[in-house]
C-alpha cells in the first residue's frame, strides 16, 4: 500500500467523527431551593419544612405516625415555575430512594415532567430524554423559545417526582438566554388529603397525576397531601389542614379506610365527621368536598372487593347526611358514580393508569367548578385562561398580584375592568403607559374607581381574573365592564356576546350587590360598521342580563360613521383628548359617591 493511499484511507475514516463532533454548550444553572423568594409551589408550610422539598412542617414529625412522616418527604404535587427564552434546557437532580415500584413506572416514581404555556394561555407538553443514574438528568431540546408576540420567552412548569424525595435539583439553560424564576402563586390553593391515588400512583409521569391534571384545568395552586396507604383521616394530620387558607378542602381517604384496614365502621364514620368539624372550627365558610371510594375496576367480578368499597361508601353517605342535618354548610359530596371508573382505568384494579387519572380529574373538575361557581362554556370566550401577550410593556401575572394586593389594602368602590384601553388610561396600579391621567385623576379617581384593565386582554382572560379572586374579599358599588375588542379578530359576534353574558354571570356570583355597567366596544379604525352592529347585540343582551348598557364610544364618531382620528394614537387607543371626551360621556353612568361617604373622605 502506497503512502498516499494510506493517508487517503485515514482521512476517510477520521472525517465522519470530526463532522459529528458537537460543540459543548455552556449552561447557567438555577437551584429553586436557593432562590431569594419562594419558588417551590405546592407546599402548605414553605417556611417550616425540614428539607426544601418536604410536604409537612418539621413539627409534624412529633405528631403524625412515622409512615406518614416518611411519605411527606416525597415531592408529590410540588412544582417550580420559570420563564425562559431558550430552545433547550436541562434538569439534573438526585433522589434519596429507589427508582421504581413494582406496578409504577420509574418516570412517575422518580421522574420530572415539563409543561409550557404559550402567550395565549394554552398548555403544551415537553418531551425530554432522560437518564436515571446517581444524578438523574432530563434534557429538553428543540423547544420553540418564543411566541409570536414578543421575545420574552414562555412560562414552564416542572412537576417533581411523585414517589421519591428530592435531595437537590438544578435547571440549566444555555448562557446568554433569558431565564426568569417565577414566585409561587398567591391565589388560595385547593388542599387535597388522600391516599396513594391522590399521591399519584400509578401515573406514568408526575404531570399525569389527577391532582396535577386538575391543577392545570383550574389553573390554581394545589397542595397534595396524599400519603400512600396512610390517608386515614387521622386527627393529627387533620388538625394541620385548617392552617392553610384554602379555596377548597378535599377529603379523599376512603381507599385507606375500607374494612380490610382493620378500623371499625363506627370509627371510620366518626373520623369523617370529626375531620369536617375540625376544619369548620377555624374555616367556617371554606367549602369541603368529601369523596366516595371510586371503586375497584374488578369489582363487577369480585364480590369481596365490591363489598369493601360499597360498605365504605355507605358510611360516607351516612356521615355526610348527619353533618348536613347538623347544619354544616358548604359541604359537598363527590359520589362514586360521578368518578365512574371504567374497566381499563387502573393498572391493578385499584390504582389509576393515566386514563383513570384523567377520568378522576374530569370528575373533580366538574364538581369543583360547580362548587366555586367557575363554569366553562362551549366557546373560547367562555373558557378562562391567562395570557402573556403584552410582555414587552408589562408583566400580566405581576399586575394580577399587584391588583389583588391593592384591592385588599384599599378596596375599590368602582371596579373598571378592561383591556389596554382601560389599562393605559391612568390610576392605580400604575401602568408603564398613561395617556389619560388628567381625566382619570379629575373625573374617575374621586369616585373611588380602580383600574382593572390589562393590556391585550380578551374576554376569556378577564374571566380567568374573575375566577382567580380579583373580585373577592370586598363589596364594590359598581362594576364597569369594557372588553371584547381583542376578540374581534378571533371570534364571531355571537361568541363575543355569549362570552360577555358568561362573564357578567361570573361577576354577579362574586359581587351580587354591585351595579353592573356593560359598555359597548369602542369604535376602531376600519372596524366601525361591525362594531356598530355588535354593540346593538350587546345592548340587547344587557336587557336579558338585567344590567345597564352604555355606548360611550359614539363620542368618537363623525357624521360619516368613521372615527375621528384626532382623538386616537393609532386608530384604537385614545390619546389624552380622546380620554377626556370618553370620560365626559361615561361619568353620568357612574354611581356618585353618597353624601355620607364624602364626609368620611
Tab-separated table of C-alpha atoms in Angstrom, residues 93-314:
chain	number	residue	atom	x	y	z
A	93	UNK	CA	-31.216	16.253	40.372
A	94	UNK	CA	-30.758	13.485	42.905
A	95	UNK	CA	-33.311	11.483	44.883
A	96	UNK	CA	-32.991	9.518	48.092
A	97	UNK	CA	-34.872	6.317	47.274
A	98	UNK	CA	-35.101	3.585	44.608
A	99	UNK	CA	-36.207	4.481	41.094
A	100	UNK	CA	-39.158	2.126	40.712
A	101	UNK	CA	-42.155	0.436	42.318
A	102	UNK	CA	-43.364	-2.941	41.052
A	103	UNK	CA	-46.527	-1.547	39.480
A	104	UNK	CA	-45.449	2.032	38.630
A	105	UNK	CA	-43.102	3.434	36.024
A	106	UNK	CA	-39.810	4.928	37.183
A	107	UNK	CA	-40.678	8.115	35.297
A	108	UNK	CA	-43.633	8.568	37.637
A	109	UNK	CA	-41.846	7.493	40.809
A	110	UNK	CA	-38.646	9.476	40.301
A	111	UNK	CA	-39.020	11.471	37.093
A	112	UNK	CA	-39.846	15.088	36.408
A	113	UNK	CA	-42.366	16.420	33.907
A	114	UNK	CA	-42.231	19.690	31.961
A	115	UNK	CA	-45.208	21.676	30.670
A	116	UNK	CA	-45.249	25.064	28.961
A	117	UNK	CA	-47.813	27.811	28.475
A	118	UNK	CA	-47.926	29.854	25.318
A	119	UNK	CA	-48.778	33.548	25.323
A	120	UNK	CA	-52.466	32.799	24.807
A	121	UNK	CA	-52.611	30.602	27.914
A	122	UNK	CA	-52.669	27.253	26.087
A	123	UNK	CA	-50.829	24.272	27.581
A	124	UNK	CA	-48.005	22.443	25.798
A	125	UNK	CA	-46.237	19.252	26.962
A	126	UNK	CA	-42.465	18.935	26.513
A	127	UNK	CA	-40.832	15.583	25.870
A	128	UNK	CA	-37.424	15.006	27.433
A	129	UNK	CA	-34.607	12.496	27.066
A	130	UNK	CA	-33.833	11.089	30.493
A	131	UNK	CA	-31.094	9.080	32.150
A	132	UNK	CA	-31.586	7.511	35.594
A	133	UNK	CA	-28.227	7.374	37.370
A	134	UNK	CA	-26.968	8.664	40.714
A	135	UNK	CA	-27.677	12.076	39.238
A	136	UNK	CA	-30.866	11.921	37.180
A	137	UNK	CA	-30.854	14.070	34.067
A	138	UNK	CA	-33.631	15.204	31.732
A	139	UNK	CA	-32.740	17.018	28.506
A	140	UNK	CA	-35.369	19.013	26.659
A	141	UNK	CA	-34.382	20.098	23.149
A	142	UNK	CA	-35.896	21.659	20.026
A	143	UNK	CA	-38.144	23.912	22.086
A	144	UNK	CA	-39.651	26.932	20.378
A	145	UNK	CA	-38.166	29.657	22.593
A	146	UNK	CA	-40.702	32.421	21.980
A	147	UNK	CA	-44.229	33.108	20.816
A	148	UNK	CA	-45.226	35.461	18.044
A	149	UNK	CA	-45.994	38.375	20.369
A	150	UNK	CA	-42.602	39.011	21.999
A	151	UNK	CA	-39.111	37.670	22.729
A	152	UNK	CA	-39.585	37.326	26.485
A	153	UNK	CA	-39.836	33.541	26.420
A	154	UNK	CA	-42.599	31.279	27.656
A	155	UNK	CA	-43.640	30.029	31.069
A	156	UNK	CA	-42.657	26.498	32.095
A	157	UNK	CA	-43.912	24.385	34.976
A	158	UNK	CA	-41.748	21.500	36.131
A	159	UNK	CA	-43.552	18.804	38.150
A	160	UNK	CA	-41.362	16.929	40.634
A	161	UNK	CA	-41.255	13.175	41.454
A	162	UNK	CA	-44.393	11.610	42.882
A	163	UNK	CA	-42.900	8.823	44.990
A	164	UNK	CA	-39.372	9.928	45.757
A	165	UNK	CA	-37.626	12.578	47.804
A	166	UNK	CA	-35.560	15.236	46.060
A	167	UNK	CA	-32.154	15.883	47.652
A	168	UNK	CA	-31.199	18.704	45.271
A	169	UNK	CA	-32.277	19.957	41.865
A	170	UNK	CA	-30.920	22.377	39.254
A	171	UNK	CA	-32.274	23.694	35.969
A	172	UNK	CA	-29.820	24.757	33.298
A	173	UNK	CA	-30.212	26.870	30.165
A	174	UNK	CA	-27.512	27.947	27.720
A	175	UNK	CA	-25.671	31.017	28.911
A	176	UNK	CA	-26.903	34.162	27.214
A	177	UNK	CA	-30.543	33.061	27.034
A	178	UNK	CA	-33.126	34.680	29.279
A	179	UNK	CA	-34.276	32.812	32.387
A	180	UNK	CA	-36.653	34.232	34.999
A	181	UNK	CA	-37.679	32.308	38.132
A	182	UNK	CA	-41.357	32.844	38.950
A	183	UNK	CA	-42.658	33.118	42.504
A	184	UNK	CA	-45.234	30.755	43.940
A	185	UNK	CA	-48.725	31.910	43.081
A	186	UNK	CA	-50.679	33.787	45.726
A	187	UNK	CA	-54.217	32.583	44.979
A	188	UNK	CA	-55.808	30.396	47.621
A	189	UNK	CA	-54.909	26.750	46.909
A	190	UNK	CA	-57.000	23.624	46.740
A	191	UNK	CA	-55.892	21.260	49.525
A	192	UNK	CA	-56.136	17.513	48.899
A	193	UNK	CA	-55.819	14.992	51.752
A	194	UNK	CA	-55.859	11.460	50.456
A	195	UNK	CA	-54.237	8.123	49.728
A	196	UNK	CA	-51.793	6.661	47.211
A	197	UNK	CA	-54.226	7.585	44.451
A	198	UNK	CA	-54.005	11.234	45.443
A	199	UNK	CA	-50.233	10.967	45.847
A	200	UNK	CA	-50.043	9.839	42.212
A	201	UNK	CA	-49.959	6.046	41.975
A	202	UNK	CA	-49.759	4.852	39.230
A	203	UNK	CA	-49.298	7.786	36.849
A	204	UNK	CA	-46.631	7.276	34.203
A	205	UNK	CA	-45.173	10.726	34.893
A	206	UNK	CA	-45.777	13.436	37.526
A	207	UNK	CA	-47.899	15.683	35.314
A	208	UNK	CA	-50.400	12.859	34.819
A	209	UNK	CA	-51.377	12.517	38.480
A	210	UNK	CA	-55.033	13.534	38.732
A	211	UNK	CA	-54.142	16.353	41.114
A	212	UNK	CA	-51.662	17.772	38.570
A	213	UNK	CA	-54.204	17.490	35.759
A	214	UNK	CA	-56.792	19.212	37.939
A	215	UNK	CA	-54.317	21.952	38.810
A	216	UNK	CA	-53.840	22.672	35.096
A	217	UNK	CA	-57.551	22.520	34.365
A	218	UNK	CA	-58.370	25.044	37.089
A	219	UNK	CA	-55.004	26.836	36.750
A	220	UNK	CA	-54.857	27.128	40.510
A	221	UNK	CA	-52.239	26.118	43.133
A	222	UNK	CA	-52.882	22.713	44.671
A	223	UNK	CA	-51.485	21.188	47.865
A	224	UNK	CA	-51.065	17.406	47.538
A	225	UNK	CA	-51.270	15.705	50.932
A	226	UNK	CA	-51.667	12.196	49.565
A	227	UNK	CA	-49.926	9.536	51.662
A	228	UNK	CA	-49.663	6.096	50.120
A	229	UNK	CA	-51.564	3.591	52.267
A	230	UNK	CA	-51.820	6.145	55.049
A	231	UNK	CA	-54.567	8.604	54.188
A	232	UNK	CA	-56.736	7.642	57.135
A	233	UNK	CA	-58.304	10.906	58.366
A	234	UNK	CA	-56.136	10.789	61.460
A	235	UNK	CA	-56.719	13.685	63.818
A	236	UNK	CA	-53.016	14.603	63.947
A	237	UNK	CA	-52.975	15.254	60.216
A	238	UNK	CA	-56.475	16.702	60.015
A	239	UNK	CA	-55.516	19.253	62.684
A	240	UNK	CA	-52.931	20.680	60.276
A	241	UNK	CA	-55.335	21.290	57.393
A	242	UNK	CA	-57.023	24.467	58.691
A	243	UNK	CA	-53.580	26.092	58.900
A	244	UNK	CA	-53.941	26.558	55.152
A	245	UNK	CA	-56.243	29.340	53.963
A	246	UNK	CA	-57.653	27.182	51.195
A	247	UNK	CA	-60.093	27.801	48.393
A	248	UNK	CA	-61.399	24.273	48.924
A	249	UNK	CA	-60.551	21.236	51.051
A	250	UNK	CA	-60.810	17.768	49.502
A	251	UNK	CA	-61.003	14.708	51.780
A	252	UNK	CA	-60.445	11.581	49.676
A	253	UNK	CA	-59.350	8.942	52.183
A	254	UNK	CA	-61.843	6.079	51.859
A	255	UNK	CA	-59.489	3.794	49.864
A	256	UNK	CA	-57.380	3.576	53.066
A	257	UNK	CA	-60.429	3.187	55.308
A	258	UNK	CA	-62.001	0.010	53.918
A	259	UNK	CA	-62.732	-2.906	56.265
A	260	UNK	CA	-59.524	-4.765	55.375
A	261	UNK	CA	-57.506	-1.982	57.059
A	262	UNK	CA	-58.980	-3.095	60.390
A	263	UNK	CA	-60.676	0.106	61.530
A	264	UNK	CA	-64.195	-0.354	62.933
A	265	UNK	CA	-67.062	1.079	60.838
A	266	UNK	CA	-68.225	3.452	63.584
A	267	UNK	CA	-64.672	4.748	63.925
A	268	UNK	CA	-64.499	5.417	60.183
A	269	UNK	CA	-67.768	7.332	60.296
A	270	UNK	CA	-66.571	9.246	63.345
A	271	UNK	CA	-63.320	10.208	61.617
A	272	UNK	CA	-65.203	11.633	58.664
A	273	UNK	CA	-67.462	13.702	60.912
A	274	UNK	CA	-64.663	14.924	63.161
A	275	UNK	CA	-62.450	15.846	60.208
A	276	UNK	CA	-65.125	18.139	58.798
A	277	UNK	CA	-65.857	19.689	62.194
A	278	UNK	CA	-62.151	20.293	62.825
A	279	UNK	CA	-61.880	22.227	59.573
A	280	UNK	CA	-65.105	24.100	60.314
A	281	UNK	CA	-63.857	25.353	63.686
A	282	UNK	CA	-61.186	27.504	62.019
A	283	UNK	CA	-62.518	27.775	58.454
A	284	UNK	CA	-66.288	28.186	58.874
A	285	UNK	CA	-67.075	29.121	55.265
A	286	UNK	CA	-64.459	27.319	53.164
A	287	UNK	CA	-66.027	24.569	51.027
A	288	UNK	CA	-65.225	20.964	51.940
A	289	UNK	CA	-65.599	18.197	49.352
A	290	UNK	CA	-65.975	14.647	50.686
A	291	UNK	CA	-65.200	11.913	48.165
A	292	UNK	CA	-66.574	8.411	47.988
A	293	UNK	CA	-64.381	5.435	47.181
A	294	UNK	CA	-64.151	5.288	43.375
A	295	UNK	CA	-64.353	1.507	43.490
A	296	UNK	CA	-62.163	-1.257	42.097
A	297	UNK	CA	-62.307	-1.912	38.366
A	298	UNK	CA	-62.516	-5.658	39.066
A	299	UNK	CA	-65.455	-5.132	41.422
A	300	UNK	CA	-68.022	-6.402	38.971
A	301	UNK	CA	-66.431	-9.880	39.174
A	302	UNK	CA	-65.112	-9.844	42.740
A	303	UNK	CA	-67.843	-9.716	45.369
A	304	UNK	CA	-65.387	-9.427	48.249
A	305	UNK	CA	-63.694	-6.395	46.758
A	306	UNK	CA	-67.041	-4.889	45.776
A	307	UNK	CA	-68.276	-5.117	49.356
A	308	UNK	CA	-65.199	-3.284	50.652
A	309	UNK	CA	-65.848	-0.093	48.734
A	310	UNK	CA	-69.642	-0.368	48.893
A	311	UNK	CA	-69.573	-0.541	52.709
A	312	UNK	CA	-67.123	2.362	52.921
A	313	UNK	CA	-69.314	4.482	50.674
A	314	UNK	CA	-72.365	3.757	52.751
